[in-house]
Amino acid sequence: QQQQQQQADGEGSGEGSARRGVRQADNTSAPPVAIPTQLIDLLYSLHVQVRAAFCKDEQPSYNISQLWILYWQPLLCAMAKFCTDSHRAVVQAALTALQRSLHLGDLEQLAPKEWKSCLEEVLFPLLTDLLEMSADSSSLDEARMRACQLLCKVFLQHLTPLLSLEDFSAVWLRMLDFMDKYMHAGNSELLAEAVPESLKNMLLVMSTAGIFKPPASAGAAASPASDLWLLTWGRIQTFLPTLHDELFPNRPHSPNSPSSLPHPPASTGAELEVAAGGGGGGSAAAATSPLPTSIADISISVVPSSALASPASTYPQFAPPPGLDISTPLPGAPPASLPSAPQSPVATTPERPTSRYNDGSSFQPPSLL
């Protein structure tokens, strides 16, 4: 019986060794992207089932903040690590799983500090790792573009809770820093076109929501919206100087911009001061009279045709407005004399010959001139 038992044990151990050998052969023959892809799917499945596993009862043992710290955030960080893999299929699968996980409905109840942690602990490190990769390939540019777009989508989707942060300006400036770095990463045409579009979308949404707006004037009191406006464009001007005029052509960069300076009020009339000087060094008296503002204020006398032969009445007479004395010269100025109008010859009509009819009556033929 002992010999039979030993023989059975030997056969069992041989079968176990054979099975282990088959498994090792299967793992060796498996493609290099199969295992990472399966791990990504497993991470996503765990992420989806976290709340269902720990919040079954009416009084769950964990609150949302604890679930984020203990489960959701570590799972998201693990997915983000696969986004820097050297295989394109693994990177695409990891980015897709990360995007689906961040848009999970269970995360809508996270507090502002959790969403700040999501940016600083998951997405910002991911963008930094992708930026530090030196592989020059189109797959890396595509991964960088998708990661940058994912950051912008998460930021806009949860903009309302993020605005309640005391250091929202610091988070926003860090996002602008990544926009600047990704625009010039590897001289990529794909990123140079995609990153400004994502930035435009964020700026338009924030402007429509009234999150930032230009100061009313140079002396206006500062407000969080105007401070954020100045802070934003002060940073964007360093890498996209024409973006402001493209999006907001009628809004100034700052209160000192030419378009924001107050325009002088349109003058409705001017006053002409004429000083009448006394003789022998006497005191001068000033007279003030408004200039004519319409044609109705100027009177022009029409000279009859009978006076055209006189050189003095060749031109129409100009009558000054009431109260304007133009005969008195200005103090210290020599008396001005108007040049006489040139004497133009008066055109005369030649006398037409007179003809007569046969009956003796006369008539004048029409002129051919």
mmCIF file of C-alpha atoms in Angstrom:
data_model
loop_
_atom_site.group_PDB
_atom_site.id
_atom_site.type_symbol
_atom_site.label_atom_id
_atom_site.label_comp_id
_atom_site.label_asym_id
_atom_site.label_seq_id
_atom_site.Cartn_x
_atom_site.Cartn_y
_atom_site.Cartn_z
ATOM 1 C CA GLN A 1 0.000 0.000 0.000
ATOM 2 C CA GLN A 2 2.886 2.316 0.785
ATOM 3 C CA GLN A 3 4.448 1.598 -2.596
ATOM 4 C CA GLN A 4 1.129 2.282 -4.341
ATOM 5 C CA GLN A 5 0.716 5.538 -2.401
ATOM 6 C CA GLN A 6 4.232 6.684 -3.356
ATOM 7 C CA GLN A 7 3.604 5.800 -6.962
ATOM 8 C CA ALA A 8 0.345 7.810 -6.960
ATOM 9 C CA ASP A 9 2.090 10.780 -5.377
ATOM 10 C CA GLY A 10 4.775 10.642 -8.038
ATOM 11 C CA GLU A 11 2.219 10.630 -10.810
ATOM 12 C CA GLY A 12 0.417 13.547 -9.198
ATOM 13 C CA SER A 13 3.586 15.564 -8.879
ATOM 14 C CA GLY A 14 4.391 14.841 -12.498
ATOM 15 C CA GLU A 15 1.031 16.086 -13.611
ATOM 16 C CA GLY A 16 1.481 19.230 -11.491
ATOM 17 C CA SER A 17 4.878 19.884 -13.032
ATOM 18 C CA ALA A 18 3.432 19.400 -16.483
ATOM 19 C CA ARG A 19 0.639 21.861 -15.786
ATOM 20 C CA ARG A 20 3.058 24.451 -14.458
ATOM 21 C CA GLY A 21 5.150 23.995 -17.566
ATOM 22 C CA VAL A 22 2.135 24.577 -19.789
ATOM 23 C CA ARG A 23 1.287 27.776 -17.886
ATOM 24 C CA GLN A 24 4.833 29.032 -18.221
ATOM 25 C CA ALA A 25 4.754 28.259 -21.930
ATOM 26 C CA ASP A 26 1.465 30.150 -22.241
ATOM 27 C CA ASN A 27 2.895 33.183 -20.442
ATOM 28 C CA THR A 28 5.976 33.116 -22.642
ATOM 29 C CA SER A 29 3.981 32.935 -25.844
ATOM 30 C CA ALA A 30 1.562 35.688 -24.780
ATOM 31 C CA PRO A 31 2.009 39.070 -26.523
ATOM 32 C CA PRO A 32 3.734 41.785 -24.451
ATOM 33 C CA VAL A 33 0.579 43.945 -24.306
ATOM 34 C CA ALA A 34 -1.813 41.212 -23.127
ATOM 35 C CA ILE A 35 -0.929 41.227 -19.432
ATOM 36 C CA PRO A 36 -0.799 45.036 -19.017
ATOM 37 C CA THR A 37 -4.125 45.340 -20.808
ATOM 38 C CA GLN A 38 -5.698 42.728 -18.514
ATOM 39 C CA LEU A 39 -4.359 44.557 -15.485
ATOM 40 C CA ILE A 40 -5.858 47.820 -16.738
ATOM 41 C CA ASP A 41 -9.253 46.140 -17.134
ATOM 42 C CA LEU A 42 -8.945 44.729 -13.619
ATOM 43 C CA LEU A 43 -8.131 48.163 -12.181
ATOM 44 C CA TYR A 44 -11.141 49.683 -13.905
ATOM 45 C CA SER A 45 -13.442 46.909 -12.620
ATOM 46 C CA LEU A 46 -12.249 47.462 -9.062
ATOM 47 C CA HIS A 47 -12.704 51.219 -9.437
ATOM 48 C CA VAL A 48 -16.313 50.817 -10.547
ATOM 49 C CA GLN A 49 -17.213 48.413 -7.732
ATOM 50 C CA VAL A 50 -15.653 50.349 -4.834
ATOM 51 C CA ARG A 51 -18.774 52.143 -3.698
ATOM 52 C CA ALA A 52 -21.025 49.120 -4.196
ATOM 53 C CA ALA A 53 -18.671 47.001 -2.067
ATOM 54 C CA PHE A 54 -18.349 49.371 0.894
ATOM 55 C CA CYS A 55 -21.644 51.258 0.870
ATOM 56 C CA LYS A 56 -24.218 48.479 0.838
ATOM 57 C CA ASP A 57 -25.906 49.375 4.122
ATOM 58 C CA GLU A 58 -27.873 52.488 4.908
ATOM 59 C CA GLN A 59 -25.073 53.446 7.292
ATOM 60 C CA PRO A 60 -21.882 52.692 5.348
ATOM 61 C CA SER A 61 -18.669 52.160 7.224
ATOM 62 C CA TYR A 62 -16.772 54.548 4.905
ATOM 63 C CA ASN A 63 -17.640 58.035 3.729
ATOM 64 C CA ILE A 64 -16.824 59.440 0.295
ATOM 65 C CA SER A 65 -13.572 61.075 1.404
ATOM 66 C CA GLN A 66 -12.281 57.826 2.873
ATOM 67 C CA LEU A 67 -13.201 55.908 -0.270
ATOM 68 C CA TRP A 68 -11.247 58.443 -2.294
ATOM 69 C CA ILE A 69 -8.143 58.257 -0.149
ATOM 70 C CA LEU A 70 -8.108 54.463 0.345
ATOM 71 C CA TYR A 71 -9.353 53.168 -3.010
ATOM 72 C CA TRP A 72 -10.246 55.543 -5.827
ATOM 73 C CA GLN A 73 -7.102 57.643 -5.830
ATOM 74 C CA PRO A 74 -4.649 54.666 -5.660
ATOM 75 C CA LEU A 75 -6.509 52.920 -8.498
ATOM 76 C CA LEU A 76 -6.409 56.046 -10.653
ATOM 77 C CA CYS A 77 -2.694 56.500 -9.979
ATOM 78 C CA ALA A 78 -2.071 52.879 -11.034
ATOM 79 C CA MET A 79 -3.942 53.459 -14.302
ATOM 80 C CA ALA A 80 -1.940 56.619 -14.921
ATOM 81 C CA LYS A 81 1.316 54.676 -14.592
ATOM 82 C CA PHE A 82 0.330 52.491 -17.543
ATOM 83 C CA CYS A 83 -0.091 55.642 -19.679
ATOM 84 C CA THR A 84 3.702 55.933 -19.900
ATOM 85 C CA ASP A 85 4.211 52.396 -21.226
ATOM 86 C CA SER A 86 6.376 51.920 -24.309
ATOM 87 C CA HIS A 87 3.626 50.075 -26.203
ATOM 88 C CA ARG A 88 1.028 52.192 -27.943
ATOM 89 C CA ALA A 89 -1.809 49.706 -27.322
ATOM 90 C CA VAL A 90 -1.172 49.761 -23.570
ATOM 91 C CA VAL A 91 -1.068 53.557 -23.479
ATOM 92 C CA GLN A 92 -4.321 53.899 -25.401
ATOM 93 C CA ALA A 93 -6.062 51.333 -23.169
ATOM 94 C CA ALA A 94 -4.819 53.074 -20.015
ATOM 95 C CA LEU A 95 -5.930 56.541 -21.176
ATOM 96 C CA THR A 96 -9.362 55.216 -22.112
ATOM 97 C CA ALA A 97 -9.804 53.486 -18.741
ATOM 98 C CA LEU A 98 -8.588 56.592 -16.897
ATOM 99 C CA GLN A 99 -11.027 58.819 -18.746
ATOM 100 C CA ARG A 100 -13.956 56.484 -18.085
ATOM 101 C CA SER A 101 -13.011 56.232 -14.411
ATOM 102 C CA LEU A 102 -12.816 60.007 -13.929
ATOM 103 C CA HIS A 103 -16.283 60.444 -15.445
ATOM 104 C CA LEU A 104 -17.806 57.859 -13.125
ATOM 105 C CA GLY A 105 -21.001 59.074 -11.485
ATOM 106 C CA ASP A 106 -19.844 57.972 -8.027
ATOM 107 C CA LEU A 107 -17.160 60.666 -8.084
ATOM 108 C CA GLU A 108 -19.658 63.506 -8.470
ATOM 109 C CA GLN A 109 -20.018 63.686 -4.684
ATOM 110 C CA LEU A 110 -16.351 64.379 -4.065
ATOM 111 C CA ALA A 111 -15.505 67.553 -2.172
ATOM 112 C CA PRO A 112 -13.389 70.364 -3.688
ATOM 113 C CA LYS A 113 -10.271 69.182 -1.838
ATOM 114 C CA GLU A 114 -10.646 65.709 -3.405
ATOM 115 C CA TRP A 115 -10.822 67.175 -6.894
ATOM 116 C CA LYS A 116 -7.785 69.267 -6.151
ATOM 117 C CA SER A 117 -6.061 66.053 -5.044
ATOM 118 C CA CYS A 118 -7.149 64.426 -8.307
ATOM 119 C CA LEU A 119 -5.418 67.156 -10.280
ATOM 120 C CA GLU A 120 -2.286 67.280 -8.150
ATOM 121 C CA GLU A 121 -1.855 63.559 -7.446
ATOM 122 C CA VAL A 122 -3.136 61.936 -10.649
ATOM 123 C CA LEU A 123 -3.267 64.232 -13.687
ATOM 124 C CA PHE A 124 -0.428 66.679 -13.041
ATOM 125 C CA PRO A 125 2.098 63.841 -12.400
ATOM 126 C CA LEU A 126 0.835 62.079 -15.540
ATOM 127 C CA LEU A 127 1.426 65.140 -17.691
ATOM 128 C CA THR A 128 4.857 65.603 -16.121
ATOM 129 C CA ASP A 129 5.859 61.980 -16.848
ATOM 130 C CA LEU A 130 4.683 62.242 -20.461
ATOM 131 C CA LEU A 131 6.578 65.485 -20.859
ATOM 132 C CA GLU A 132 9.806 63.911 -19.618
ATOM 133 C CA MET A 133 9.631 60.976 -22.043
ATOM 134 C CA SER A 134 12.161 61.386 -24.839
ATOM 135 C CA ALA A 135 10.710 59.002 -27.413
ATOM 136 C CA ASP A 136 10.214 60.860 -30.673
ATOM 137 C CA SER A 137 7.156 59.252 -32.196
ATOM 138 C CA SER A 138 3.634 60.096 -33.226
ATOM 139 C CA SER A 139 2.225 57.783 -30.547
ATOM 140 C CA LEU A 140 3.822 59.909 -27.811
ATOM 141 C CA ASP A 141 2.355 63.100 -29.313
ATOM 142 C CA GLU A 142 -1.040 61.446 -29.409
ATOM 143 C CA ALA A 143 -0.737 60.364 -25.779
ATOM 144 C CA ARG A 144 0.288 63.880 -24.728
ATOM 145 C CA MET A 145 -2.634 65.392 -26.612
ATOM 146 C CA ARG A 146 -5.161 62.995 -25.040
ATOM 147 C CA ALA A 147 -3.770 63.579 -21.555
ATOM 148 C CA CYS A 148 -3.919 67.361 -21.998
ATOM 149 C CA GLN A 149 -7.494 67.191 -23.259
ATOM 150 C CA LEU A 150 -8.431 64.947 -20.337
ATOM 151 C CA LEU A 151 -7.029 67.506 -17.904
ATOM 152 C CA CYS A 152 -9.073 70.305 -19.492
ATOM 153 C CA LYS A 153 -12.278 68.226 -19.475
ATOM 154 C CA VAL A 154 -11.938 67.288 -15.810
ATOM 155 C CA PHE A 155 -11.179 70.903 -14.908
ATOM 156 C CA LEU A 156 -14.251 72.252 -16.716
ATOM 157 C CA GLN A 157 -16.551 69.480 -15.534
ATOM 158 C CA HIS A 158 -15.735 70.184 -11.884
ATOM 159 C CA LEU A 159 -15.060 73.901 -12.159
ATOM 160 C CA THR A 160 -17.767 74.853 -9.667
ATOM 161 C CA PRO A 161 -16.284 72.954 -6.686
ATOM 162 C CA LEU A 162 -12.757 73.968 -7.675
ATOM 163 C CA LEU A 163 -13.715 77.661 -7.538
ATOM 164 C CA SER A 164 -14.389 77.369 -3.814
ATOM 165 C CA LEU A 165 -10.708 76.601 -3.165
ATOM 166 C CA GLU A 166 -8.710 79.350 -1.528
ATOM 167 C CA ASP A 167 -5.755 78.636 -3.793
ATOM 168 C CA PHE A 168 -7.735 78.311 -7.025
ATOM 169 C CA SER A 169 -5.470 80.874 -8.689
ATOM 170 C CA ALA A 170 -2.419 78.704 -7.991
ATOM 171 C CA VAL A 171 -4.140 75.639 -9.495
ATOM 172 C CA TRP A 172 -5.187 77.659 -12.540
ATOM 173 C CA LEU A 173 -1.691 79.036 -13.076
ATOM 174 C CA ARG A 174 -0.252 75.534 -12.917
ATOM 175 C CA MET A 175 -2.647 74.451 -15.628
ATOM 176 C CA LEU A 176 -1.514 77.368 -17.789
ATOM 177 C CA ASP A 177 2.085 76.282 -17.202
ATOM 178 C CA PHE A 178 1.264 72.848 -18.629
ATOM 179 C CA MET A 179 -0.463 74.471 -21.627
ATOM 180 C CA ASP A 180 2.693 76.449 -22.293
ATOM 181 C CA LYS A 181 5.006 73.428 -21.970
ATOM 182 C CA TYR A 182 2.848 71.123 -24.079
ATOM 183 C CA MET A 183 2.520 73.691 -26.869
ATOM 184 C CA HIS A 184 6.287 73.631 -27.350
ATOM 185 C CA ALA A 185 6.905 69.951 -26.508
ATOM 186 C CA GLY A 186 9.042 68.347 -29.185
ATOM 187 C CA ASN A 187 8.040 70.919 -31.831
ATOM 188 C CA SER A 188 4.921 68.863 -32.468
ATOM 189 C CA GLU A 189 2.425 70.290 -34.951
ATOM 190 C CA LEU A 190 -0.321 68.161 -33.400
ATOM 191 C CA LEU A 191 0.172 69.721 -29.963
ATOM 192 C CA ALA A 192 0.688 73.205 -31.387
ATOM 193 C CA GLU A 193 -2.832 73.029 -32.851
ATOM 194 C CA ALA A 194 -4.663 71.003 -30.171
ATOM 195 C CA VAL A 195 -3.435 72.776 -27.025
ATOM 196 C CA PRO A 196 -4.568 76.321 -28.028
ATOM 197 C CA GLU A 197 -8.012 74.948 -28.914
ATOM 198 C CA SER A 198 -8.375 73.368 -25.478
ATOM 199 C CA LEU A 199 -7.215 76.588 -23.848
ATOM 200 C CA LYS A 200 -9.690 78.647 -25.880
ATOM 201 C CA ASN A 201 -12.508 76.393 -24.747
ATOM 202 C CA MET A 202 -11.601 76.846 -21.082
ATOM 203 C CA LEU A 203 -11.283 80.620 -21.409
ATOM 204 C CA LEU A 204 -14.614 81.014 -23.177
ATOM 205 C CA VAL A 205 -16.425 78.881 -20.601
ATOM 206 C CA MET A 206 -14.876 80.808 -17.715
ATOM 207 C CA SER A 207 -15.678 84.164 -19.324
ATOM 208 C CA THR A 208 -19.292 83.173 -20.048
ATOM 209 C CA ALA A 209 -19.728 82.048 -16.447
ATOM 210 C CA GLY A 210 -18.392 85.397 -15.195
ATOM 211 C CA ILE A 211 -15.435 83.789 -13.423
ATOM 212 C CA PHE A 212 -13.117 86.467 -14.718
ATOM 213 C CA LYS A 213 -13.696 89.795 -16.434
ATOM 214 C CA PRO A 214 -11.625 92.896 -17.159
ATOM 215 C CA PRO A 215 -11.545 95.782 -14.678
ATOM 216 C CA ALA A 216 -14.107 98.463 -15.338
ATOM 217 C CA SER A 217 -11.519 101.272 -15.270
ATOM 218 C CA ALA A 218 -8.060 102.102 -14.013
ATOM 219 C CA GLY A 219 -9.398 103.460 -10.711
ATOM 220 C CA ALA A 220 -12.047 100.797 -10.132
ATOM 221 C CA ALA A 221 -11.894 98.689 -7.003
ATOM 222 C CA ALA A 222 -10.249 95.298 -7.398
ATOM 223 C CA SER A 223 -12.397 92.162 -7.404
ATOM 224 C CA PRO A 224 -11.596 88.429 -7.572
ATOM 225 C CA ALA A 225 -12.870 88.304 -11.163
ATOM 226 C CA SER A 226 -10.721 91.240 -12.308
ATOM 227 C CA ASP A 227 -7.658 89.957 -10.426
ATOM 228 C CA LEU A 228 -8.004 86.563 -12.095
ATOM 229 C CA TRP A 229 -8.403 88.284 -15.470
ATOM 230 C CA LEU A 230 -5.146 90.201 -15.078
ATOM 231 C CA LEU A 231 -3.350 87.129 -13.720
ATOM 232 C CA THR A 232 -4.564 84.962 -16.598
ATOM 233 C CA TRP A 233 -3.584 87.247 -19.442
ATOM 234 C CA GLY A 234 -0.320 88.176 -17.829
ATOM 235 C CA ARG A 235 0.647 84.478 -18.067
ATOM 236 C CA ILE A 236 -0.876 83.741 -21.490
ATOM 237 C CA GLN A 237 0.838 86.739 -23.092
ATOM 238 C CA THR A 238 4.177 84.964 -22.613
ATOM 239 C CA PHE A 239 3.341 82.118 -25.017
ATOM 240 C CA LEU A 240 0.179 83.138 -26.951
ATOM 241 C CA PRO A 241 0.338 86.928 -27.330
ATOM 242 C CA THR A 242 -2.385 87.100 -30.010
ATOM 243 C CA LEU A 243 -4.960 84.945 -28.229
ATOM 244 C CA HIS A 244 -6.576 87.825 -26.327
ATOM 245 C CA ASP A 245 -7.341 89.877 -29.430
ATOM 246 C CA GLU A 246 -8.676 86.758 -31.104
ATOM 247 C CA LEU A 247 -11.123 85.860 -28.314
ATOM 248 C CA PHE A 248 -11.919 89.235 -26.713
ATOM 249 C CA PRO A 249 -11.133 92.010 -29.209
ATOM 250 C CA ASN A 250 -13.320 94.543 -27.380
ATOM 251 C CA ARG A 251 -11.946 93.886 -23.901
ATOM 252 C CA PRO A 252 -8.651 95.362 -22.678
ATOM 253 C CA HIS A 253 -5.817 93.297 -21.241
ATOM 254 C CA SER A 254 -5.486 95.658 -18.304
ATOM 255 C CA PRO A 255 -6.799 99.077 -17.199
ATOM 256 C CA ASN A 256 -3.752 100.713 -18.819
ATOM 257 C CA SER A 257 -4.497 99.332 -22.274
ATOM 258 C CA PRO A 258 -5.299 101.962 -24.946
ATOM 259 C CA SER A 259 -8.799 100.569 -25.469
ATOM 260 C CA SER A 260 -9.612 101.002 -21.773
ATOM 261 C CA LEU A 261 -8.537 104.633 -21.420
ATOM 262 C CA PRO A 262 -11.486 107.076 -21.105
ATOM 263 C CA HIS A 263 -12.218 109.025 -24.257
ATOM 264 C CA PRO A 264 -12.661 112.840 -24.003
ATOM 265 C CA PRO A 265 -16.293 113.939 -24.319
ATOM 266 C CA ALA A 266 -17.310 115.203 -27.699
ATOM 267 C CA SER A 267 -17.379 118.998 -27.740
ATOM 268 C CA THR A 268 -20.733 120.521 -28.585
ATOM 269 C CA GLY A 269 -19.320 123.987 -29.179
ATOM 270 C CA ALA A 270 -16.300 126.105 -28.599
ATOM 271 C CA GLU A 271 -15.835 129.554 -27.301
ATOM 272 C CA LEU A 272 -13.806 132.154 -29.063
ATOM 273 C CA GLU A 273 -12.223 134.788 -26.907
ATOM 274 C CA VAL A 274 -11.337 138.059 -28.530
ATOM 275 C CA ALA A 275 -9.412 140.557 -26.422
ATOM 276 C CA ALA A 276 -10.006 144.201 -27.145
ATOM 277 C CA GLY A 277 -6.832 146.162 -26.362
ATOM 278 C CA GLY A 278 -6.972 149.752 -25.142
ATOM 279 C CA GLY A 279 -4.693 152.447 -26.373
ATOM 280 C CA GLY A 280 -1.557 153.578 -24.576
ATOM 281 C CA GLY A 281 -0.974 150.396 -22.554
ATOM 282 C CA GLY A 282 -4.439 150.349 -21.033
ATOM 283 C CA SER A 283 -6.095 147.218 -19.700
ATOM 284 C CA ALA A 284 -7.538 144.775 -22.228
ATOM 285 C CA ALA A 285 -11.113 143.609 -22.000
ATOM 286 C CA ALA A 286 -12.051 140.118 -23.130
ATOM 287 C CA ALA A 287 -15.224 139.269 -24.974
ATOM 288 C CA THR A 288 -16.510 135.749 -25.249
ATOM 289 C CA SER A 289 -18.791 134.548 -28.006
ATOM 290 C CA PRO A 290 -19.728 131.023 -29.092
ATOM 291 C CA LEU A 291 -18.722 129.867 -32.551
ATOM 292 C CA PRO A 292 -21.521 129.067 -34.994
ATOM 293 C CA THR A 293 -22.596 125.466 -34.691
ATOM 294 C CA SER A 294 -24.804 125.254 -37.799
ATOM 295 C CA ILE A 295 -25.232 126.874 -41.146
ATOM 296 C CA ALA A 296 -28.287 128.681 -39.835
ATOM 297 C CA ASP A 297 -26.032 130.784 -37.587
ATOM 298 C CA ILE A 298 -24.157 132.233 -40.591
ATOM 299 C CA SER A 299 -25.852 134.902 -42.619
ATOM 300 C CA ILE A 300 -24.809 135.477 -46.218
ATOM 301 C CA SER A 301 -26.095 138.457 -48.142
ATOM 302 C CA VAL A 302 -26.797 137.848 -51.811
ATOM 303 C CA VAL A 303 -25.627 140.614 -54.093
ATOM 304 C CA PRO A 304 -27.985 141.436 -56.944
ATOM 305 C CA SER A 305 -26.754 140.964 -60.471
ATOM 306 C CA SER A 306 -26.866 144.679 -61.114
ATOM 307 C CA ALA A 307 -23.965 145.210 -58.732
ATOM 308 C CA LEU A 308 -21.660 142.666 -60.330
ATOM 309 C CA ALA A 309 -19.936 145.339 -62.331
ATOM 310 C CA SER A 310 -18.589 146.895 -59.125
ATOM 311 C CA PRO A 311 -15.203 145.399 -58.044
ATOM 312 C CA ALA A 312 -16.066 145.752 -54.347
ATOM 313 C CA SER A 313 -19.150 143.585 -54.667
ATOM 314 C CA THR A 314 -17.691 140.822 -56.829
ATOM 315 C CA TYR A 315 -17.881 138.286 -53.951
ATOM 316 C CA PRO A 316 -20.741 137.612 -51.485
ATOM 317 C CA GLN A 317 -20.598 139.549 -48.263
ATOM 318 C CA PHE A 318 -19.903 137.502 -45.067
ATOM 319 C CA ALA A 319 -21.777 138.633 -41.971
ATOM 320 C CA PRO A 320 -20.229 137.508 -38.634
ATOM 321 C CA PRO A 321 -22.422 136.003 -35.896
ATOM 322 C CA PRO A 322 -23.989 138.396 -33.414
ATOM 323 C CA GLY A 323 -21.546 139.495 -30.731
ATOM 324 C CA LEU A 324 -18.386 138.709 -32.732
ATOM 325 C CA ASP A 325 -16.334 141.811 -33.408
ATOM 326 C CA ILE A 326 -13.743 141.143 -36.079
ATOM 327 C CA SER A 327 -12.810 144.762 -36.600
ATOM 328 C CA THR A 328 -10.746 144.984 -33.419
ATOM 329 C CA PRO A 329 -7.222 143.507 -33.803
ATOM 330 C CA LEU A 330 -5.715 141.200 -31.203
ATOM 331 C CA PRO A 331 -3.385 142.789 -28.597
ATOM 332 C CA GLY A 332 0.179 143.104 -29.887
ATOM 333 C CA ALA A 333 -0.742 142.084 -33.425
ATOM 334 C CA PRO A 334 -0.444 144.417 -36.410
ATOM 335 C CA PRO A 335 -3.720 145.370 -37.979
ATOM 336 C CA ALA A 336 -4.598 142.794 -40.546
ATOM 337 C CA SER A 337 -5.853 143.989 -43.864
ATOM 338 C CA LEU A 338 -7.700 141.708 -46.114
ATOM 339 C CA PRO A 339 -6.361 141.657 -49.647
ATOM 340 C CA SER A 340 -8.696 143.169 -52.112
ATOM 341 C CA ALA A 341 -10.484 140.738 -54.299
ATOM 342 C CA PRO A 342 -9.090 140.534 -57.800
ATOM 343 C CA GLN A 343 -11.081 142.508 -60.301
ATOM 344 C CA SER A 344 -12.511 140.133 -62.808
ATOM 345 C CA PRO A 345 -13.740 141.391 -66.145
ATOM 346 C CA VAL A 346 -17.459 141.424 -66.572
ATOM 347 C CA ALA A 347 -18.546 139.284 -69.440
ATOM 348 C CA THR A 348 -20.580 141.208 -71.996
ATOM 349 C CA THR A 349 -22.926 139.725 -74.486
ATOM 350 C CA PRO A 350 -22.251 140.841 -78.062
ATOM 351 C CA GLU A 351 -25.044 142.733 -79.678
ATOM 352 C CA ARG A 352 -26.982 140.615 -82.089
ATOM 353 C CA PRO A 353 -27.830 141.998 -85.538
ATOM 354 C CA THR A 354 -31.369 143.045 -86.259
ATOM 355 C CA SER A 355 -33.212 141.705 -89.320
ATOM 356 C CA ARG A 356 -36.424 142.800 -90.926
ATOM 357 C CA TYR A 357 -39.318 141.006 -92.542
ATOM 358 C CA ASN A 358 -40.545 141.873 -95.990
ATOM 359 C CA ASP A 359 -43.388 143.936 -94.503
ATOM 360 C CA GLY A 360 -40.877 146.152 -92.705
ATOM 361 C CA SER A 361 -41.152 144.680 -89.171
ATOM 362 C CA SER A 362 -37.879 143.829 -87.420
ATOM 363 C CA PHE A 363 -36.809 140.752 -85.421
ATOM 364 C CA GLN A 364 -33.621 139.412 -83.809
ATOM 365 C CA PRO A 365 -32.446 135.951 -84.826
ATOM 366 C CA PRO A 366 -31.577 133.526 -81.960
ATOM 367 C CA SER A 367 -28.015 133.429 -80.782
ATOM 368 C CA LEU A 368 -25.915 130.437 -81.861
ATOM 369 C CA LEU A 369 -23.334 130.829 -79.055
#
